[in-house]
Amino acid sequence: MILTVTLNAALDITYRVPRLHPHTTNRITEVSERPGGKGLNVARVLAALGHRTVATGFAGGGTGEALRALLAETEVTDALVPVGGATRRTVAVVDAATGDTTQLNEPGPVVSPAEWDTFLGTYRELLGEARAVALCGSLPPGVPVDVYARLTRAARSASVPVLLDTSGEPLRRGLAARPDLAKPNADELAALTGSTEPLRAARDARRRGAHAVAASLGPDGMLAVTADGTWQAAPPHRIAGNPTGAGDSAVAGLLSGLVENLPWPDRLTRAVALSAATVRAPAAGEFDAGTYEELLPRVAVTDYPAVG
């Protein structure tokens, strides 16, 4: 099975409005709710691709109960650890006229030392049957900033490949623990390395410890710097829609390609097609299957010189 970790899970709420007008009342035409947070989005896409997937992290309060009820309707196995605080909500407001999305994210519940210890026990137990693990997203209050480094080392000790998808100081510290793959976006790479040139920044991030770096470049696709080579994959054209969760679908594409032992160009092709198909979907953690099948053979892959 594939294990995903979402320490700061969320109930994702998506509002659609005909046109977003600031400073006044907006009437909502459509509402959707999904179990969210980056790792849960990844888990749902992996399950849709046919992989047995287990999701762990934290969930609590009435929002957590609602999240778990929705998760029970999916093919993802729920291994979330209860906490006393309430799971956060994230609200995406989609402007139907422009396609733009406004995102509002709550901080998440405070995690106590006892709750953290319970999670660690669950995580180590799940690693025993995992083929790969994805460590995803922001940290809730009360969780140490070096947590992803600790979880990466635990997975590597269990010989489980690790994909790290976070930002800021957790990303910097996590890279030092040598994950098998880091998946920042262009802004996260620039904040980490100080470089706005994606290839230079991705190479810099890899030198900081990751065995490979796959950088999301938004509508320009994805760039991967690995020991086997460097490639960039891009969709055939720009895709209009809601980009929320597109990076998470890319993670699912990369992780599924890893456990299937696909060559890197094929992993990137899948990741880019899934990401673009998610932009077309109504909510994060879903992808438009027709768009995915249409784009998969049309993603262009550019080969760069290998990096040792």
XYZ file of C-alpha atoms in Angstrom:
308
model
C 0.000 0.000 0.000
C 0.931 3.670 -0.291
C 0.871 5.777 2.876
C 0.089 9.497 2.901
C 0.633 11.775 5.898
C -1.477 14.907 6.390
C -0.568 16.497 9.710
C -2.807 19.510 9.037
C -5.850 17.910 7.435
C -8.775 20.122 6.457
C -12.382 20.085 5.424
C -12.155 21.662 1.971
C -15.156 23.815 1.098
C -15.479 25.131 -2.449
C -17.898 27.950 -3.282
C -18.690 28.897 -6.867
C -20.023 32.374 -7.607
C -20.991 33.886 -11.003
C -18.504 36.698 -10.368
C -16.653 37.589 -7.170
C -17.381 41.155 -6.032
C -15.261 42.301 -3.061
C -16.777 44.468 -0.312
C -20.341 43.331 -0.965
C -22.635 40.300 -0.741
C -21.942 37.414 -3.135
C -24.522 34.744 -3.864
C -23.137 31.216 -4.084
C -24.431 29.017 -6.898
C -22.691 25.765 -5.902
C -21.083 24.339 -2.737
C -18.936 21.222 -2.400
C -17.150 19.681 0.597
C -14.248 17.237 0.479
C -11.744 15.774 2.947
C -8.687 17.905 2.303
C -5.165 18.837 3.144
C -2.434 17.950 0.672
C -1.908 14.338 1.741
C -5.616 13.503 1.680
C -5.910 14.996 -1.795
C -2.963 12.826 -2.857
C -4.561 9.757 -1.270
C -7.855 10.196 -3.114
C -6.130 10.547 -6.473
C -3.944 7.494 -5.779
C -7.052 5.503 -4.896
C -8.725 6.643 -8.117
C -5.651 5.371 -9.990
C -6.208 1.949 -8.418
C -3.597 1.981 -5.645
C -4.418 0.778 -2.137
C -3.897 3.884 -0.043
C -3.881 4.588 3.689
C -4.109 8.133 5.059
C -2.829 9.144 8.472
C -2.414 12.448 10.286
C -4.769 14.198 12.712
C -8.522 14.849 12.830
C -10.649 16.335 15.600
C -13.837 18.155 16.562
C -17.003 18.435 14.524
C -15.034 19.379 11.414
C -12.886 16.302 11.844
C -15.982 14.123 12.146
C -17.363 15.589 8.927
C -14.020 15.015 7.206
C -13.879 11.371 8.295
C -17.473 10.757 7.201
C -16.609 12.044 3.731
C -13.376 10.046 3.665
C -15.387 6.896 4.445
C -17.191 7.397 1.118
C -13.876 7.021 -0.765
C -11.543 4.063 -1.338
C -8.934 5.541 1.045
C -8.342 3.718 4.349
C -8.701 6.088 7.324
C -5.847 5.856 9.850
C -6.182 9.431 11.157
C -5.304 9.999 14.822
C -7.951 11.801 16.955
C -7.026 15.127 18.566
C -8.869 17.340 21.031
C -8.833 20.421 18.804
C -10.999 20.979 15.745
C -9.733 20.169 12.271
C -9.363 23.313 10.186
C -11.447 24.390 7.234
C -10.184 25.744 3.927
C -12.516 27.779 1.742
C -11.968 28.221 -2.002
C -14.130 30.804 -3.760
C -14.183 30.171 -7.507
C -15.120 33.072 -9.773
C -16.974 31.431 -12.672
C -16.526 34.489 -14.894
C -12.714 34.585 -14.697
C -11.789 31.125 -13.403
C -9.797 32.762 -10.590
C -9.827 31.186 -7.115
C -9.568 32.961 -3.764
C -8.323 30.688 -0.966
C -8.928 31.108 2.787
C -7.029 28.673 5.040
C -7.462 28.242 8.804
C -4.340 27.379 10.888
C -5.359 24.005 12.343
C -5.684 22.529 15.860
C -2.972 22.556 18.526
C -1.453 19.068 18.817
C -0.452 17.972 22.330
C 2.710 15.943 23.101
C 0.554 12.900 23.941
C -1.327 13.168 20.629
C 1.978 13.476 18.791
C 3.322 10.346 20.487
C 0.186 8.444 19.481
C 0.651 9.538 15.884
C 4.300 8.431 15.856
C 3.288 4.966 17.013
C 0.644 4.755 14.280
C 3.084 6.020 11.637
C 5.812 3.526 12.512
C 3.313 0.665 12.480
C 1.960 1.664 9.061
C 5.465 1.913 7.609
C 5.744 -1.847 8.096
C 3.459 -2.498 5.113
C 4.030 0.660 3.038
C 5.647 0.611 -0.397
C 6.101 4.396 -0.306
C 5.100 7.338 1.868
C 4.168 10.940 1.036
C 4.755 13.594 3.716
C 2.573 16.512 2.720
C 1.557 20.019 3.638
C 1.727 22.535 6.447
C 2.185 21.825 10.155
C -0.500 22.437 12.782
C 0.394 24.366 15.953
C 2.287 22.304 18.514
C 4.143 20.109 15.995
C 7.945 20.627 15.918
C 9.309 22.304 12.801
C 11.749 19.451 12.139
C 8.966 16.861 12.095
C 9.352 15.973 8.412
C 13.045 15.317 8.920
C 12.150 12.914 11.748
C 9.463 11.164 9.711
C 11.787 10.914 6.701
C 14.507 9.275 8.782
C 11.985 6.822 10.249
C 10.790 5.837 6.769
C 14.307 5.457 5.435
C 15.183 3.250 8.432
C 12.250 1.060 7.394
C 13.476 1.071 3.737
C 10.349 2.919 2.586
C 10.827 5.550 -0.178
C 9.799 9.069 0.899
C 8.245 11.908 -1.102
C 8.325 15.272 0.696
C 5.895 18.038 -0.297
C 6.023 21.026 2.035
C 7.526 24.515 2.191
C 9.575 26.930 4.283
C 11.587 25.729 7.249
C 9.954 22.248 7.328
C 11.129 21.795 3.725
C 14.659 23.001 4.469
C 15.024 20.679 7.436
C 13.304 17.823 5.677
C 15.722 17.967 2.747
C 18.649 17.452 5.115
C 17.162 14.048 6.043
C 17.602 12.966 2.391
C 14.110 12.120 1.135
C 13.955 10.139 -2.084
C 11.999 12.931 -3.771
C 11.072 16.514 -2.901
C 8.188 18.179 -4.761
C 8.221 21.969 -4.200
C 6.574 24.479 -6.496
C 8.474 27.332 -8.154
C 7.715 29.836 -5.378
C 8.748 27.372 -2.654
C 11.969 26.647 -4.528
C 12.745 30.346 -4.855
C 12.115 30.921 -1.140
C 14.386 27.980 -0.285
C 17.281 28.745 -2.625
C 17.000 32.451 -3.446
C 16.941 31.635 -7.170
C 13.973 32.306 -9.444
C 15.468 30.218 -12.273
C 13.793 26.809 -11.856
C 16.614 24.590 -13.151
C 19.266 26.275 -11.018
C 16.958 26.277 -7.982
C 16.022 22.590 -8.389
C 19.696 21.614 -8.662
C 20.426 23.655 -5.537
C 17.579 21.939 -3.661
C 18.909 18.541 -4.660
C 22.364 19.430 -3.359
C 20.720 20.150 0.005
C 19.907 16.458 0.425
C 17.021 15.176 -1.722
C 17.896 12.297 -4.038
C 15.610 13.899 -6.643
C 13.641 17.139 -6.955
C 10.472 17.512 -9.024
C 9.402 21.150 -9.196
C 5.864 22.154 -10.140
C 5.954 25.052 -12.619
C 2.221 25.787 -12.792
C 0.953 25.970 -16.384
C 4.506 25.251 -17.614
C 4.395 21.713 -16.208
C 7.085 20.097 -14.093
C 10.882 19.931 -13.939
C 12.709 16.928 -12.437
C 16.384 16.890 -11.449
C 17.537 13.369 -10.588
C 20.689 11.247 -10.491
C 19.513 9.606 -13.735
C 18.839 12.778 -15.674
C 16.938 16.046 -15.878
C 13.622 16.432 -17.667
C 10.857 18.981 -18.081
C 7.320 17.932 -18.983
C 4.636 20.373 -20.113
C 0.990 20.120 -21.214
C 0.238 20.892 -24.863
C -1.648 24.066 -23.926
C -2.748 26.051 -20.889
C -5.717 24.604 -19.012
C -8.346 26.966 -17.583
C -10.101 26.159 -14.316
C -9.539 25.822 -10.564
C -5.854 25.052 -9.792
C -6.557 24.010 -6.176
C -5.143 20.523 -5.650
C -3.300 20.371 -8.981
C 0.053 20.003 -7.227
C -1.368 17.223 -5.054
C -2.468 15.297 -8.135
C 1.054 15.722 -9.498
C 2.375 14.155 -6.275
C 0.012 11.214 -6.778
C 1.294 10.808 -10.323
C 4.912 10.832 -9.180
C 4.283 8.451 -6.286
C 2.282 5.972 -8.359
C 5.034 6.041 -10.982
C 7.620 5.349 -8.282
C 5.877 2.230 -6.924
C 5.215 1.033 -10.497
C 8.917 1.498 -11.334
C 8.149 3.743 -14.306
C 11.038 5.629 -15.937
C 11.254 9.296 -14.979
C 9.817 10.724 -18.239
C 6.721 8.544 -17.799
C 6.331 9.606 -14.159
C 6.473 13.255 -15.209
C 4.031 12.722 -18.061
C 1.519 11.156 -15.683
C 2.041 13.873 -13.062
C 1.548 16.717 -15.542
C -1.525 15.136 -17.149
C -3.114 14.523 -13.738
C -2.298 18.046 -12.589
C -3.883 19.600 -15.670
C -6.918 17.304 -15.378
C -7.380 18.463 -11.768
C -7.597 22.084 -12.916
C -10.634 20.981 -14.934
C -12.263 19.175 -11.975
C -14.805 20.880 -9.677
C -12.894 20.292 -6.398
C -9.422 19.484 -5.044
C -8.549 15.808 -4.783
C -10.377 14.971 -7.994
C -9.346 14.926 -11.632
C -11.326 14.980 -14.846
C -10.756 11.515 -16.286
C -11.528 12.566 -19.857
C -9.021 15.421 -19.731
C -6.418 13.092 -18.212
C -6.799 10.486 -20.962
C -6.759 13.213 -23.614
C -3.592 14.894 -22.321
C -1.551 11.833 -21.333
C -0.217 11.107 -24.854
C 0.218 14.815 -25.618
C 2.480 15.905 -22.749
C 5.840 17.007 -24.164
C 9.021 15.925 -22.342
C 12.352 17.732 -22.788
C 15.571 15.926 -21.844
C 18.398 17.904 -20.196
C 21.938 16.680 -19.410
C 22.144 14.307 -16.422
C 23.223 15.640 -13.044
C 25.450 13.488 -10.855
